[in-house]
Structures are given as C-alpha cells and as structure tokens.
XYZ file of C-alpha atoms in Angstrom:
663
model
C -0.179 0.130 0.076
C 1.436 3.469 -0.949
C 2.007 5.820 1.840
C 2.059 8.733 -0.385
C -0.386 11.710 0.925
C -2.688 12.699 -1.803
C -2.853 16.140 -0.547
C 0.987 16.464 -0.664
C 0.795 14.883 -4.330
C -1.789 17.597 -5.286
C 0.321 20.524 -3.868
C 3.248 19.296 -6.100
C 1.224 18.762 -9.294
C -0.526 22.068 -8.597
C 2.849 23.744 -8.285
C 3.713 22.344 -11.812
C 0.414 23.644 -13.297
C 1.112 27.128 -11.987
C 4.744 27.059 -13.431
C 2.974 26.232 -16.853
C 0.596 28.864 -16.441
C 3.151 31.400 -15.516
C 5.416 30.616 -18.435
C 2.206 30.818 -20.820
C 1.091 34.253 -19.275
C 4.703 35.587 -19.866
C 4.807 34.301 -23.401
C 1.374 35.761 -24.042
C 2.660 39.139 -22.788
C 4.947 39.284 -25.997
C 2.295 37.614 -28.319
C -1.054 38.988 -27.249
C -2.604 37.421 -30.436
C -1.396 33.970 -29.967
C -4.531 31.621 -29.960
C -2.485 28.704 -28.774
C -1.159 30.519 -25.778
C -4.579 31.748 -24.662
C -5.897 28.066 -24.981
C -2.808 26.689 -23.090
C -3.465 28.986 -20.179
C -7.156 28.305 -20.232
C -6.495 24.667 -20.060
C -4.137 25.091 -17.174
C -6.556 27.286 -15.131
C -9.234 24.667 -15.857
C -7.194 21.822 -14.927
C -6.289 23.537 -11.558
C -9.864 24.487 -10.657
C -10.938 20.872 -11.074
C -8.267 19.358 -9.287
C -8.418 21.777 -6.269
C -12.402 20.915 -6.093
C -11.508 17.347 -6.236
C -8.951 17.367 -3.338
C -11.183 19.706 -1.296
C -9.441 23.079 -1.742
C -12.852 24.837 -2.568
C -11.499 28.326 -1.928
C -8.817 27.736 -4.817
C -11.405 26.227 -6.978
C -13.788 29.201 -6.711
C -11.058 31.704 -7.096
C -9.700 29.882 -10.026
C -13.096 29.552 -11.586
C -13.195 33.292 -12.112
C -9.899 33.616 -13.702
C -10.912 30.596 -15.906
C -14.154 32.450 -16.940
C -12.119 35.471 -17.945
C -9.829 33.499 -20.179
C -12.667 31.717 -21.505
C -14.106 35.037 -22.659
C -10.749 35.855 -24.322
C -10.801 32.414 -25.985
C -14.110 32.885 -27.455
C -13.440 36.380 -28.833
C -15.617 38.219 -26.423
C -12.705 40.175 -24.953
C -9.052 40.723 -26.129
C -5.971 39.579 -24.397
C -4.250 42.579 -22.956
C -1.065 43.482 -20.808
C -3.373 44.429 -17.965
C -5.090 41.060 -18.012
C -1.645 39.189 -18.103
C -0.604 41.246 -15.095
C -3.730 40.640 -13.215
C -3.563 36.774 -13.716
C 0.038 36.766 -12.802
C -0.993 38.443 -9.347
C -3.865 35.934 -9.196
C -1.449 33.215 -9.711
C 0.439 34.204 -6.451
C -2.689 34.107 -4.691
C -3.409 30.661 -5.802
C -0.081 29.473 -4.507
C -1.026 31.140 -1.061
C -4.367 29.107 -1.116
C -2.570 25.932 -2.163
C -0.154 26.422 0.815
C -2.550 27.244 3.403
C -6.260 26.953 4.283
C -7.215 30.304 2.809
C -7.849 32.037 6.075
C -7.180 35.669 5.841
C -6.961 35.704 2.274
C -10.234 36.869 1.373
C -9.533 40.314 1.094
C -6.618 40.017 -0.943
C -8.588 37.598 -3.320
C -11.385 40.144 -3.561
C -9.068 42.816 -4.642
C -7.517 40.811 -7.405
C -11.017 39.681 -8.695
C -12.033 43.406 -8.657
C -9.024 44.132 -10.964
C -9.657 41.233 -13.216
C -13.387 42.370 -13.651
C -12.161 45.871 -14.433
C -9.670 44.360 -16.839
C -12.132 42.340 -18.805
C -14.791 45.095 -18.813
C -12.475 47.749 -20.169
C -11.459 45.229 -22.751
C -14.793 44.110 -23.695
C -16.090 47.284 -24.982
C -13.788 47.222 -28.018
C -15.181 43.778 -28.985
C -18.703 44.191 -28.900
C -19.226 42.700 -32.245
C -17.170 39.829 -31.572
C -19.901 38.051 -29.679
C -21.535 36.953 -32.994
C -18.406 35.195 -34.061
C -20.355 32.141 -35.576
C -23.799 30.817 -35.927
C -25.706 29.632 -32.845
C -26.064 25.917 -32.436
C -29.322 24.140 -31.319
C -27.340 21.693 -29.078
C -25.390 18.404 -28.848
C -25.950 14.842 -28.146
C -23.109 13.020 -26.588
C -22.164 9.755 -25.043
C -19.144 9.200 -22.743
C -17.758 6.325 -20.619
C -14.869 6.762 -18.279
C -12.199 3.989 -17.967
C -12.774 1.504 -15.087
C -10.144 2.782 -12.907
C -11.047 6.360 -13.065
C -12.881 6.659 -9.766
C -9.799 4.896 -7.957
C -7.611 7.575 -9.644
C -9.745 10.455 -8.347
C -12.306 11.370 -11.072
C -15.774 11.916 -9.902
C -18.413 11.546 -12.903
C -20.975 13.471 -11.025
C -18.781 16.384 -11.061
C -18.554 15.962 -14.786
C -22.239 15.888 -15.216
C -22.609 18.942 -13.139
C -20.240 20.880 -15.428
C -22.438 19.842 -18.293
C -25.666 20.956 -16.597
C -23.870 24.427 -16.270
C -23.562 24.807 -19.943
C -27.358 24.616 -20.756
C -30.450 22.522 -20.557
C -29.504 18.942 -20.037
C -31.077 15.669 -20.101
C -29.108 12.610 -18.925
C -29.655 8.874 -19.287
C -27.348 6.451 -17.527
C -26.365 3.298 -19.569
C -25.962 0.255 -17.261
C -25.526 -2.348 -20.004
C -21.914 -2.883 -19.066
C -22.428 -3.448 -15.295
C -21.207 -7.075 -14.686
C -22.971 -9.439 -12.240
C -22.772 -8.762 -8.662
C -20.418 -11.616 -7.935
C -17.844 -10.240 -10.379
C -18.375 -6.714 -9.511
C -15.393 -4.397 -8.318
C -16.888 -1.573 -6.252
C -14.115 0.963 -7.065
C -14.494 0.570 -10.786
C -16.680 2.627 -12.855
C -19.050 0.572 -15.421
C -21.872 3.121 -16.266
C -21.781 5.204 -19.320
C -24.032 8.148 -19.915
C -26.108 9.601 -22.792
C -26.554 13.451 -22.670
C -28.737 15.709 -24.538
C -27.492 19.387 -24.320
C -29.637 22.335 -25.344
C -28.329 25.821 -25.766
C -25.842 27.980 -27.642
C -22.683 25.777 -26.818
C -19.870 25.142 -28.895
C -18.084 21.665 -29.218
C -14.902 23.090 -27.605
C -17.097 24.067 -24.341
C -18.043 20.379 -24.118
C -14.669 19.254 -24.553
C -13.216 21.388 -21.999
C -15.361 19.538 -19.325
C -13.612 16.377 -20.202
C -10.105 17.901 -20.398
C -8.778 15.786 -17.376
C -9.607 12.434 -18.641
C -10.033 12.932 -22.441
C -6.885 10.867 -23.332
C -8.427 7.684 -21.540
C -12.008 7.566 -21.969
C -14.667 7.099 -24.762
C -16.381 10.243 -26.045
C -18.768 10.704 -28.881
C -20.068 14.220 -29.601
C -22.786 14.842 -32.452
C -24.922 17.935 -33.240
C -28.344 17.451 -31.978
C -29.971 18.008 -35.301
C -28.244 14.808 -36.640
C -29.866 11.432 -35.975
C -28.041 9.195 -33.822
C -27.281 5.493 -34.572
C -29.658 3.554 -32.848
C -27.894 2.173 -29.758
C -24.870 1.889 -31.401
C -21.975 0.948 -29.096
C -19.515 4.034 -28.896
C -16.662 1.646 -29.416
C -17.758 0.920 -33.011
C -17.965 4.567 -33.976
C -14.949 6.464 -35.728
C -15.429 9.563 -33.278
C -14.026 7.924 -30.239
C -11.347 10.019 -29.008
C -9.039 7.170 -27.774
C -10.186 3.495 -28.134
C -9.521 1.707 -25.024
C -12.561 -0.631 -25.225
C -10.590 -3.654 -26.130
C -8.372 -3.399 -23.001
C -11.392 -2.540 -20.782
C -13.805 -5.166 -22.110
C -11.445 -8.009 -22.778
C -8.964 -7.727 -19.529
C -5.772 -9.876 -19.945
C -5.592 -12.954 -17.900
C -3.008 -11.608 -15.641
C -5.538 -8.811 -14.430
C -7.908 -11.174 -12.866
C -7.191 -9.505 -9.649
C -6.782 -5.949 -10.569
C -5.059 -3.241 -8.397
C -7.415 -0.265 -8.457
C -5.942 3.040 -9.712
C -2.819 1.434 -10.880
C -2.230 1.361 -14.650
C 0.508 -0.448 -16.716
C 3.720 1.680 -17.123
C 3.943 3.009 -20.587
C 7.393 3.465 -22.465
C 8.879 6.856 -21.612
C 6.965 7.637 -18.520
C 8.571 9.203 -15.658
C 8.213 8.493 -11.913
C 7.961 11.440 -9.390
C 10.366 10.451 -6.568
C 10.774 12.654 -3.332
C 14.235 14.450 -3.427
C 15.053 13.087 -0.007
C 14.900 9.789 -1.295
C 17.369 10.551 -3.903
C 19.702 12.124 -1.126
C 19.224 8.982 0.889
C 20.164 6.699 -2.088
C 23.194 8.884 -2.815
C 24.435 8.452 0.548
C 24.172 4.571 0.256
C 26.042 4.918 -2.909
C 28.726 6.933 -1.344
C 29.118 4.281 1.410
C 29.069 1.432 -1.201
C 32.270 3.326 -2.905
C 34.039 3.541 0.329
C 33.502 -0.174 1.073
C 34.520 -1.379 -2.401
C 37.752 0.851 -1.865
C 38.696 -1.228 1.180
C 37.732 -4.386 -0.512
C 40.065 -3.523 -3.378
C 42.974 -2.681 -0.913
C 42.483 -6.091 0.629
C 42.349 -8.082 -2.534
C 45.619 -6.632 -3.657
C 47.446 -7.560 -0.538
C 48.722 -11.056 -1.600
C 49.281 -13.334 -4.366
C 47.679 -16.610 -3.152
C 44.960 -18.308 -5.097
C 42.393 -17.058 -2.503
C 43.750 -13.618 -3.198
C 43.437 -13.981 -6.941
C 39.760 -15.028 -6.515
C 39.043 -12.185 -4.128
C 40.712 -9.787 -6.718
C 38.559 -10.822 -9.428
C 35.431 -10.360 -7.325
C 36.728 -6.904 -6.163
C 37.182 -5.851 -9.779
C 33.474 -6.977 -10.577
C 32.331 -5.036 -7.525
C 34.232 -2.098 -8.516
C 32.837 -2.065 -12.013
C 29.077 -2.489 -10.629
C 29.802 0.161 -8.015
C 31.118 2.598 -10.764
C 28.215 2.177 -12.940
C 25.782 2.587 -9.945
C 27.562 5.728 -9.091
C 27.359 7.045 -12.578
C 23.699 6.109 -12.824
C 22.975 7.920 -9.454
C 24.912 10.909 -10.679
C 22.727 10.961 -13.825
C 19.464 10.707 -11.743
C 20.426 13.867 -9.685
C 21.251 16.022 -12.664
C 18.806 18.496 -13.906
C 18.984 21.027 -16.616
C 19.399 24.823 -15.710
C 16.378 25.625 -18.028
C 14.214 24.924 -14.814
C 16.394 27.393 -12.951
C 16.494 30.058 -15.784
C 12.652 29.699 -16.185
C 12.018 31.089 -12.814
C 13.667 34.582 -13.698
C 11.363 35.361 -16.391
C 8.494 36.408 -13.966
C 11.100 38.254 -11.874
C 12.213 40.251 -14.812
C 8.817 41.011 -15.920
C 7.941 42.316 -12.464
C 11.110 44.297 -12.124
C 10.443 46.029 -15.404
C 7.167 47.016 -14.178
C 8.397 48.302 -10.883
C 11.278 50.325 -12.339
C 9.555 51.564 -15.383
C 12.356 50.138 -17.519
C 12.099 48.027 -20.591
C 13.890 45.035 -20.027
C 14.359 41.843 -22.201
C 15.548 38.578 -20.805
C 17.391 36.071 -23.042
C 18.928 32.567 -22.075
C 21.553 30.419 -23.712
C 22.742 26.781 -22.698
C 19.560 25.846 -20.956
C 20.338 22.019 -21.417
C 23.324 22.318 -19.447
C 23.043 20.095 -16.449
C 24.007 20.456 -12.574
C 23.364 18.637 -9.512
C 19.703 19.079 -8.201
C 21.289 20.116 -4.797
C 23.456 22.788 -6.450
C 20.347 24.046 -8.480
C 18.310 24.581 -5.429
C 21.078 26.453 -3.753
C 21.636 28.667 -6.646
C 18.229 30.197 -6.763
C 18.710 32.970 -4.348
C 22.035 34.139 -5.320
C 20.996 34.530 -8.865
C 17.818 36.452 -7.826
C 20.150 39.062 -6.042
C 22.375 39.366 -9.099
C 19.470 39.813 -11.563
C 17.809 42.292 -9.388
C 21.145 44.130 -9.291
C 21.538 43.975 -12.958
C 17.875 45.519 -13.454
C 17.840 48.106 -10.870
C 21.446 49.235 -10.703
C 22.853 48.091 -14.068
C 20.362 49.115 -16.547
C 19.349 52.531 -17.311
C 16.026 54.095 -17.992
C 14.779 54.135 -21.549
C 15.421 57.864 -21.723
C 19.056 57.509 -20.512
C 19.718 54.773 -22.964
C 18.429 56.594 -25.997
C 20.573 59.518 -25.023
C 23.555 57.251 -24.720
C 23.174 55.907 -28.211
C 21.579 52.472 -26.972
C 18.233 50.768 -27.742
C 15.545 51.723 -25.281
C 15.126 48.276 -24.094
C 17.908 46.817 -21.836
C 19.233 43.359 -22.159
C 19.780 40.677 -19.430
C 21.249 37.606 -20.710
C 21.848 34.390 -18.665
C 23.872 31.684 -20.105
C 25.247 28.385 -18.835
C 28.006 25.906 -20.132
C 30.102 22.959 -18.795
C 33.933 23.607 -18.535
C 35.485 20.288 -17.132
C 34.152 19.446 -13.614
C 32.513 23.000 -13.306
C 29.408 24.690 -14.662
C 29.799 28.340 -15.611
C 26.643 30.419 -15.111
C 26.928 34.025 -16.309
C 24.610 37.100 -15.851
C 25.248 39.814 -18.254
C 23.648 43.136 -18.787
C 24.268 45.879 -21.339
C 23.933 48.710 -18.792
C 26.083 51.513 -17.353
C 28.641 49.284 -15.824
C 30.313 49.489 -12.265
C 31.543 52.925 -11.270
C 34.849 51.962 -9.862
C 35.417 55.519 -8.329
C 32.302 55.162 -6.267
C 33.244 51.477 -5.284
C 36.599 52.683 -4.182
C 35.273 55.614 -2.300
C 32.740 53.499 -0.404
C 35.437 51.001 0.335
C 37.705 53.525 1.726
C 34.778 55.057 3.853
C 34.107 51.627 5.327
C 37.964 51.027 5.988
C 38.012 47.910 3.576
C 41.184 49.626 1.891
C 43.505 52.572 2.826
C 43.283 55.751 0.946
C 45.870 55.362 -2.223
C 46.259 51.593 -1.617
C 47.179 49.894 -4.805
C 44.792 46.946 -5.558
C 43.891 44.992 -8.793
C 40.751 45.722 -10.661
C 39.241 42.365 -9.658
C 39.916 42.974 -5.899
C 38.373 46.412 -6.234
C 35.255 44.978 -8.005
C 34.900 42.236 -5.439
C 34.473 44.735 -2.737
C 30.733 44.786 -3.811
C 30.480 41.470 -2.027
C 31.393 42.719 1.524
C 28.432 42.856 4.037
C 26.689 46.202 4.051
C 28.551 47.496 0.924
C 26.163 49.599 -1.471
C 26.956 52.323 -3.927
C 23.278 52.831 -4.297
C 22.236 56.588 -4.036
C 19.070 55.748 -2.529
C 17.284 52.833 -0.809
C 14.419 51.384 -2.896
C 12.181 48.571 -2.429
C 14.510 46.507 -4.717
C 17.901 47.249 -3.545
C 20.352 49.708 -1.830
C 20.369 48.402 1.722
C 23.820 46.632 1.405
C 22.454 43.252 1.910
C 22.112 40.486 -0.642
C 25.445 40.449 -2.354
C 27.330 39.209 0.681
C 24.782 36.395 0.880
C 25.676 35.543 -2.893
C 29.270 35.305 -2.027
C 28.881 33.173 1.008
C 26.324 30.709 -0.952
C 28.574 30.322 -3.951
C 31.783 29.731 -1.617
C 29.609 27.229 0.398
C 29.214 25.332 -3.038
C 33.029 25.303 -3.494
C 32.590 27.756 -6.338
C 33.683 31.319 -7.147
C 32.727 34.599 -8.668
C 34.341 36.372 -11.346
C 33.253 40.058 -12.290
C 34.071 42.012 -15.559
C 32.514 45.529 -15.951
C 33.125 48.030 -18.783
C 31.736 51.511 -18.007
C 28.822 52.378 -20.356
C 28.813 48.953 -21.884
C 27.573 46.676 -18.979
C 28.672 44.100 -16.416
C 29.310 40.300 -16.547
C 29.061 38.170 -13.496
C 30.198 34.552 -13.805
C 29.490 31.652 -11.304
C 31.733 28.863 -11.442
C 30.076 25.810 -9.723
C 31.111 22.359 -9.222
C 28.883 19.789 -11.276
C 28.277 17.838 -8.195
C 28.495 17.978 -4.237
C 28.381 14.202 -3.658
C 31.032 11.971 -5.259
C 33.942 12.961 -7.461
C 36.899 11.467 -8.955
C 40.162 12.549 -7.260
C 43.903 12.310 -7.578
C 45.302 10.986 -4.245
C 48.490 12.491 -3.348
C 51.039 12.477 -0.409
C 52.493 15.413 1.228
C 54.737 14.650 4.030
C 52.847 11.959 5.973
C 49.341 13.205 5.045
C 47.342 12.286 2.185
C 45.167 14.758 0.317
C 42.750 14.415 -2.838
C 42.743 16.925 -5.523
C 39.464 17.005 -7.694
C 40.599 15.237 -10.969
C 38.526 17.480 -13.114
C 40.669 20.474 -12.219
C 44.186 18.508 -12.895
C 45.619 19.373 -16.221
C 49.070 17.544 -15.911
C 51.660 16.233 -13.611
C 55.408 16.844 -13.904
C 58.467 16.186 -11.898
C 60.208 18.769 -9.812
C 63.885 17.895 -9.275
C 65.827 18.773 -6.219
C 67.930 21.152 -8.242
C 65.050 22.839 -9.644
C 63.395 23.261 -6.314
C 66.489 24.703 -4.898
C 66.850 27.226 -7.919
C 63.261 28.233 -7.553
C 63.489 29.290 -4.025
C 62.102 32.900 -3.564
C 60.339 32.861 -7.031
C 58.237 29.918 -7.238
C 57.617 29.612 -11.004
C 57.924 26.919 -13.816
C 57.681 27.488 -17.355
C 55.146 25.322 -19.153
C 55.138 25.745 -22.984
C 56.564 29.448 -22.780
C 54.146 30.462 -19.994
C 55.057 31.050 -16.487
C 53.049 29.344 -13.888
C 53.307 29.863 -10.328
C 53.553 26.981 -7.837
C 52.572 26.437 -4.124
C 54.808 24.135 -1.917
C 52.143 22.285 -0.010
C 54.723 20.928 2.519
C 55.239 24.559 3.651
C 51.623 25.501 3.687
C 50.584 22.631 5.740
C 54.009 22.834 7.976
C 54.526 19.016 7.756
C 57.904 19.401 9.436
C 59.313 16.774 7.092
C 62.022 16.767 4.459
C 61.078 16.861 0.867
C 61.317 13.558 -1.232
C 64.036 13.392 -3.700
C 61.636 13.368 -6.412
C 58.891 15.643 -5.940
C 55.948 16.226 -8.363
C 54.003 19.118 -9.464
C 50.294 18.869 -10.068
C 49.142 21.650 -12.487
C 45.588 22.530 -11.648
C 43.285 24.994 -13.498
C 39.970 26.865 -12.953
C 38.897 28.827 -15.965
C 42.111 30.483 -17.714
C 44.026 30.534 -14.473
C 46.466 27.819 -13.719
C 48.751 27.070 -10.604
C 51.088 24.258 -9.825
C 50.793 22.133 -6.385
C 54.104 20.535 -5.251
C 53.599 17.227 -3.539
C 55.886 14.372 -2.508
C 54.032 11.500 -4.068
C 51.216 10.921 -6.503
C 49.408 7.714 -5.273
C 46.883 7.506 -7.972
C 43.087 8.017 -8.737
C 40.496 7.599 -6.183
C 36.670 7.815 -6.157
C 35.960 10.431 -3.392
C 32.860 10.466 -1.344
C 32.855 14.208 -0.092
C 32.164 14.542 3.565
C 31.508 17.895 5.265
C 34.096 19.447 7.570
C 33.391 19.685 11.171
C 32.096 23.107 12.594
C 35.664 23.641 14.030
C 37.168 23.401 10.653
C 34.694 25.065 8.110
C 36.607 28.319 8.294
C 39.726 26.656 6.841
C 39.261 27.797 3.206
C 42.164 25.504 1.766
C 40.024 22.403 2.176
C 36.530 21.756 0.661
C 35.837 18.561 2.679
C 37.032 15.112 3.719
C 36.803 11.537 2.518
C 37.395 8.161 4.036
C 39.964 5.865 2.286
C 39.944 2.342 1.875
C 42.302 1.647 4.955
C 39.929 3.591 7.174
C 42.061 6.697 7.108
C 40.870 10.191 6.308
C 42.225 12.417 3.459
C 41.376 16.157 3.166
C 39.981 17.383 -0.189
C 41.891 20.356 -1.426
C 39.743 23.433 -2.500
C 41.133 24.068 -6.141
C 39.316 27.541 -6.525
C 41.029 28.791 -3.142
C 44.353 27.372 -3.919
C 44.326 28.902 -7.541
C 43.329 32.359 -5.902
C 46.193 31.937 -3.503
C 48.632 31.231 -6.239
C 47.600 34.083 -8.323
C 48.053 36.439 -5.279
C 51.449 35.059 -4.765
C 52.253 35.750 -8.483
C 50.974 39.315 -8.344
C 53.085 39.949 -5.102
C 56.177 38.573 -6.742
C 55.503 40.709 -9.931
C 54.964 43.870 -7.955
C 58.226 43.043 -5.849
C 60.190 42.444 -9.096
C-alpha cells in the first residue's frame, strides 16, 4: 500500500501547473494575439480548478473559476488579451499559491481585490469587441455519449462532477447506460461501469463540451454529435470512428494476468517518468557513497597478496568495482537537472522588475540544456535572484538614458550556462552602465576596507561589492540599496565550493560569472601524499603532472615559477603551507591545476593514484579553513582532506601578483 499523501501529491502537481500557467502568461505578454497560448493558459486554469475541487481546496477552485471564466471570454473572442489582463492573472497566480499552501484563512480580502482588478480588466477590454460576440452561428445543441475507464474513480475522477459541469452549460437531459455493469459476484466496487447519454440544449460550442472532459479525455470514450443529426440506434460508442481514444478492447477484455486488478494502478508506458521525493534521492546517494568506500577497502584487501584465494578475491573486487562505478554514474545522472528549470523562474522576476522600475527589460537565455546537480540547483536560486535584481535596478538605465547614450531603449539581461571540465559556468550579463569604480573605491575607503591610495587589482576592487553592508546606491528602494544580498551571494557560492568573477566596462555593462562544481556528492580525485598526510585533488581540475627535481626546487626558492610551454605558472609548496615538518622527497611532483584560464602548480611528495572520493562535510571547528573543501574516507579507514582548487588557484595568483610587484 502506498504511503503517499494525496494532498501532498496534489500540491506538487498544482505547483507544476502554476509554473506552466506562468510561462504561458509571460509568453502571451509578448504575443497577445497568439490563440494557442490563450488556450494553453485556459486549460491550465481549468485543470487547476477541477483538481482543487477534487481534493477539497474549495477556496482555490472558486477563485480559479473566475480567472478561468475571464480567459474563456478571451478564448471565445468576447474580450481581447491585454497586458493588464496578463498582469492581473500573474497576481492571481500568486494568490493561488497562497491558497494551495494554506487553508485560505485571512486571504479573502486579497482575493477580492484581485477579482475586482480582473473584472475591470475584462470589462474595459470587452467594449472594443462588442461585435465579436456573434463570431459564429448559434447551435441548437449536442448529443453526446461518454464512458470513463474502469479505474477512473480510484484515480480521483468523479463522474458526477463532470455531469454537473455539463448542466452548467445549458439545458441538459441525462440517461445512464447500465448495460456494461457485470454480475454482482464479479463486480469490483471501485471501478466505473456506467456510461451516460446526454442531450445538451443551448448556444454551446463543441470546445465547451470537450473542456469539461479535459482531465480524462485521453483515456475515455467520448462521442459528440450535433443535436440535429440522427443518432445511430443504440450503437456502441466503441464501434464509431469518433471515439477520442479507443481503450474498449483493454476494458472489455482484460488480460488473464489482470484477474485481480489493483485499483488505480495502470500499466507503465514507455517513456513515462516517476516522481520521487528529493530526500529519497539524497538517501540513495548516501548509500552509494558508502558502497564506494567499502568497495575501496575491498580492493585494497584484494591486492594484498598473491595466493589463489587472493586472486579469486581480486576478481570479485574488480567486478564489484565495475558495478559500483556504474551505479555511481547512474545515480549521478538521476540527480542532474537542466538549468532551464532554474532560468525559467527568472522570467517572472524580470517581468515584475520591469513594471516596478519603469524600464524596458528583455531577458534572453543560452545553454539551458546544461545540467547540474539538483542540490546545487536549489541553492543557486537565491544568489541569482540577487544578481538579476542588481542588474535590473543598478545596472540598466531608464529608456530615456539609454536613448541619450545611443543605446536601444530596451535593456538586455542575458543568462547563459556551459560546462567546463568539472565546473558549470553560469553568467549573468547586462548591457547597462557598468560598475562605477570610483564610487566603489570611495565607499570601500569610507568603510575601512582599503586605505586611501592603496594599490589593488581591478578584480579585487570589483570584489568589494560582495562585502557585508556594501552598497553604492544613492537611495534605498524596495528593490535594493540596503547593502544586503551580495554578501549572501558570495557566502552561498563559496559554500558550494564555487567562485565569482566580475567584469565590467563603463557604459557597456557588467558580467558576473559563477563557477560551480557539477556535483557535491562524489567526485573522481587524484590521491597525493605531502609529508605523512594524504590529500585529494579533484581530478576534473588536474591538467598535468610533472617532476620537480631537487635542483630545480632549490633554484626556484624565492620565486616559485615554472615554465610550461613558454608560459610562467606559479606553484605552491604544500609542505610549507601545511607545515608538515618533514624533509622533501628527492623526486617531488608538481600537479598543475586550473580553474577557467588560471593555472597553478601544487608541489607534492608522491602521486598515489586516482580515487573515487565521497565528499564528507568538515566539522564545525574546521569550516573556516578555506584551503579544504571537505574530507573523505580511504580504503584503509584513514581520512584524506580534499583540497579546495578555487582557493588554491586564487592563493597562487595572489602570490604571483606580489612577486611581480616586488620584481
């Protein structure tokens, strides 16, 4: 028996419906005459209304009914789609979310205000389309037959509600067909065996009738004929060519293995997806991580001897290693989601920011198929909201200012994503006024972050905007200017083991690039030894390994650079950084790592080999140690620290700048 809460399932599905409605509304705002978009929004509202009523969300169903009615008028040509109508329905959608999350208490006044705006938007637009009411000839009515699939009631469909909706369309005569009801001994109480003949009189279109069955049309029998035509005498609907989707054979002649059917459970279809709670994926990821650790221990034991038993154990170990690797790769794919789901959230944000600021803002996206770990995706949402708000409020000029500067009136905000090695690069770019370096420097000096006249690099200066309480806004608005938000962005990105790069050209705009690891769970690492300690370097960041002889080590003292293909690359002596107190090995190695275009070498005593690394969080006492991104358990039960590549590259670049300045 499934323990899934039906109310929780409804809330999840309702959230997806609202996302679809929102995307349809935002598209409609750009193409007000697109009939397909109007129909899509109407269907979404209709589905949400029916589902809400089915699960007891009466306040939601009643409120959504008014929004559905408004779009029905647009759909029938009785009112035009306008920007004001789109704005009101977007506000109504926020109210629907509140009704879904709560019980509706205290929300009546807000709902009434939205409905008043909705009525005004429809009434104001309808005056220009008085003649559209006579779009087609009146129909006398329709005759229809419908039969639901046997499992429909177990799946939550109430046929009485469908009949009530038909009665609302006009004068209605209903006759139940009971010819398919089985004998009592064979009757399954939760299955639906009744069909209905309906005569519907009034000025009703066929679309109106089909909308009643919009939930279940794919799986039911439905026959609709104009009332003026003569119906076939008691013809079985399955024999007519107008059945929407024939499932009669499956319903009337069940296969032998369905002698004891499970109500409400249909056979899975090819290509179907299964909804899985996120916490279950996290739990499965933890189990896979533990399996990787145990497999590593088994591999170490299997390679400990050369006896016949050891050879058998080694063969078993290699097979388990292969299976564990495949399971890990499958698990990683399950957790990956495209950034399109993240980028799609910001269309509404930019739409609302444009209305609040009085600016014309166009949002474009690129690389939406790029995938990242779902946990990373969830934690990226808030930082990107702050960055986009900053671009729209601080970065972009008003239409008048842009025209005066020779730019198009509409400001551009562009979101893009692409994968580079083990990282995902997410970029927020605008074509606004850029960052005023003089104002940033003046504010930094006032706050004591730098001394007057102190020489710092341009990147260090631009990074000042991420300090807590730092803001160059001339006035506080309801959008920004209080100096909060950007420091949250930096903390969140660093907690993801990521980094932020900023570029800005005065008068041309700014570009903020977030460099984020693909996953936070399991990585392939390069296991190295420094002194007596072992460390893991993320393999995706490793470019190459070269040998550092004792003579070269002594010669480079004071200026730690190596020449790689005519380019100077700084390197860090990890033994000195970690204060191991040991003498260097005679044949040290340099592991060259890179993030983006920056490269740094790490001097280690020994390269042990590749290692599947299950990332464990650092303890509360060590979270401020920026050199390490986490820890992992090795096959022998020991612990190895995982090096934070971004922090080490930054440290190496700072060392290079100091040496160049001193030279």
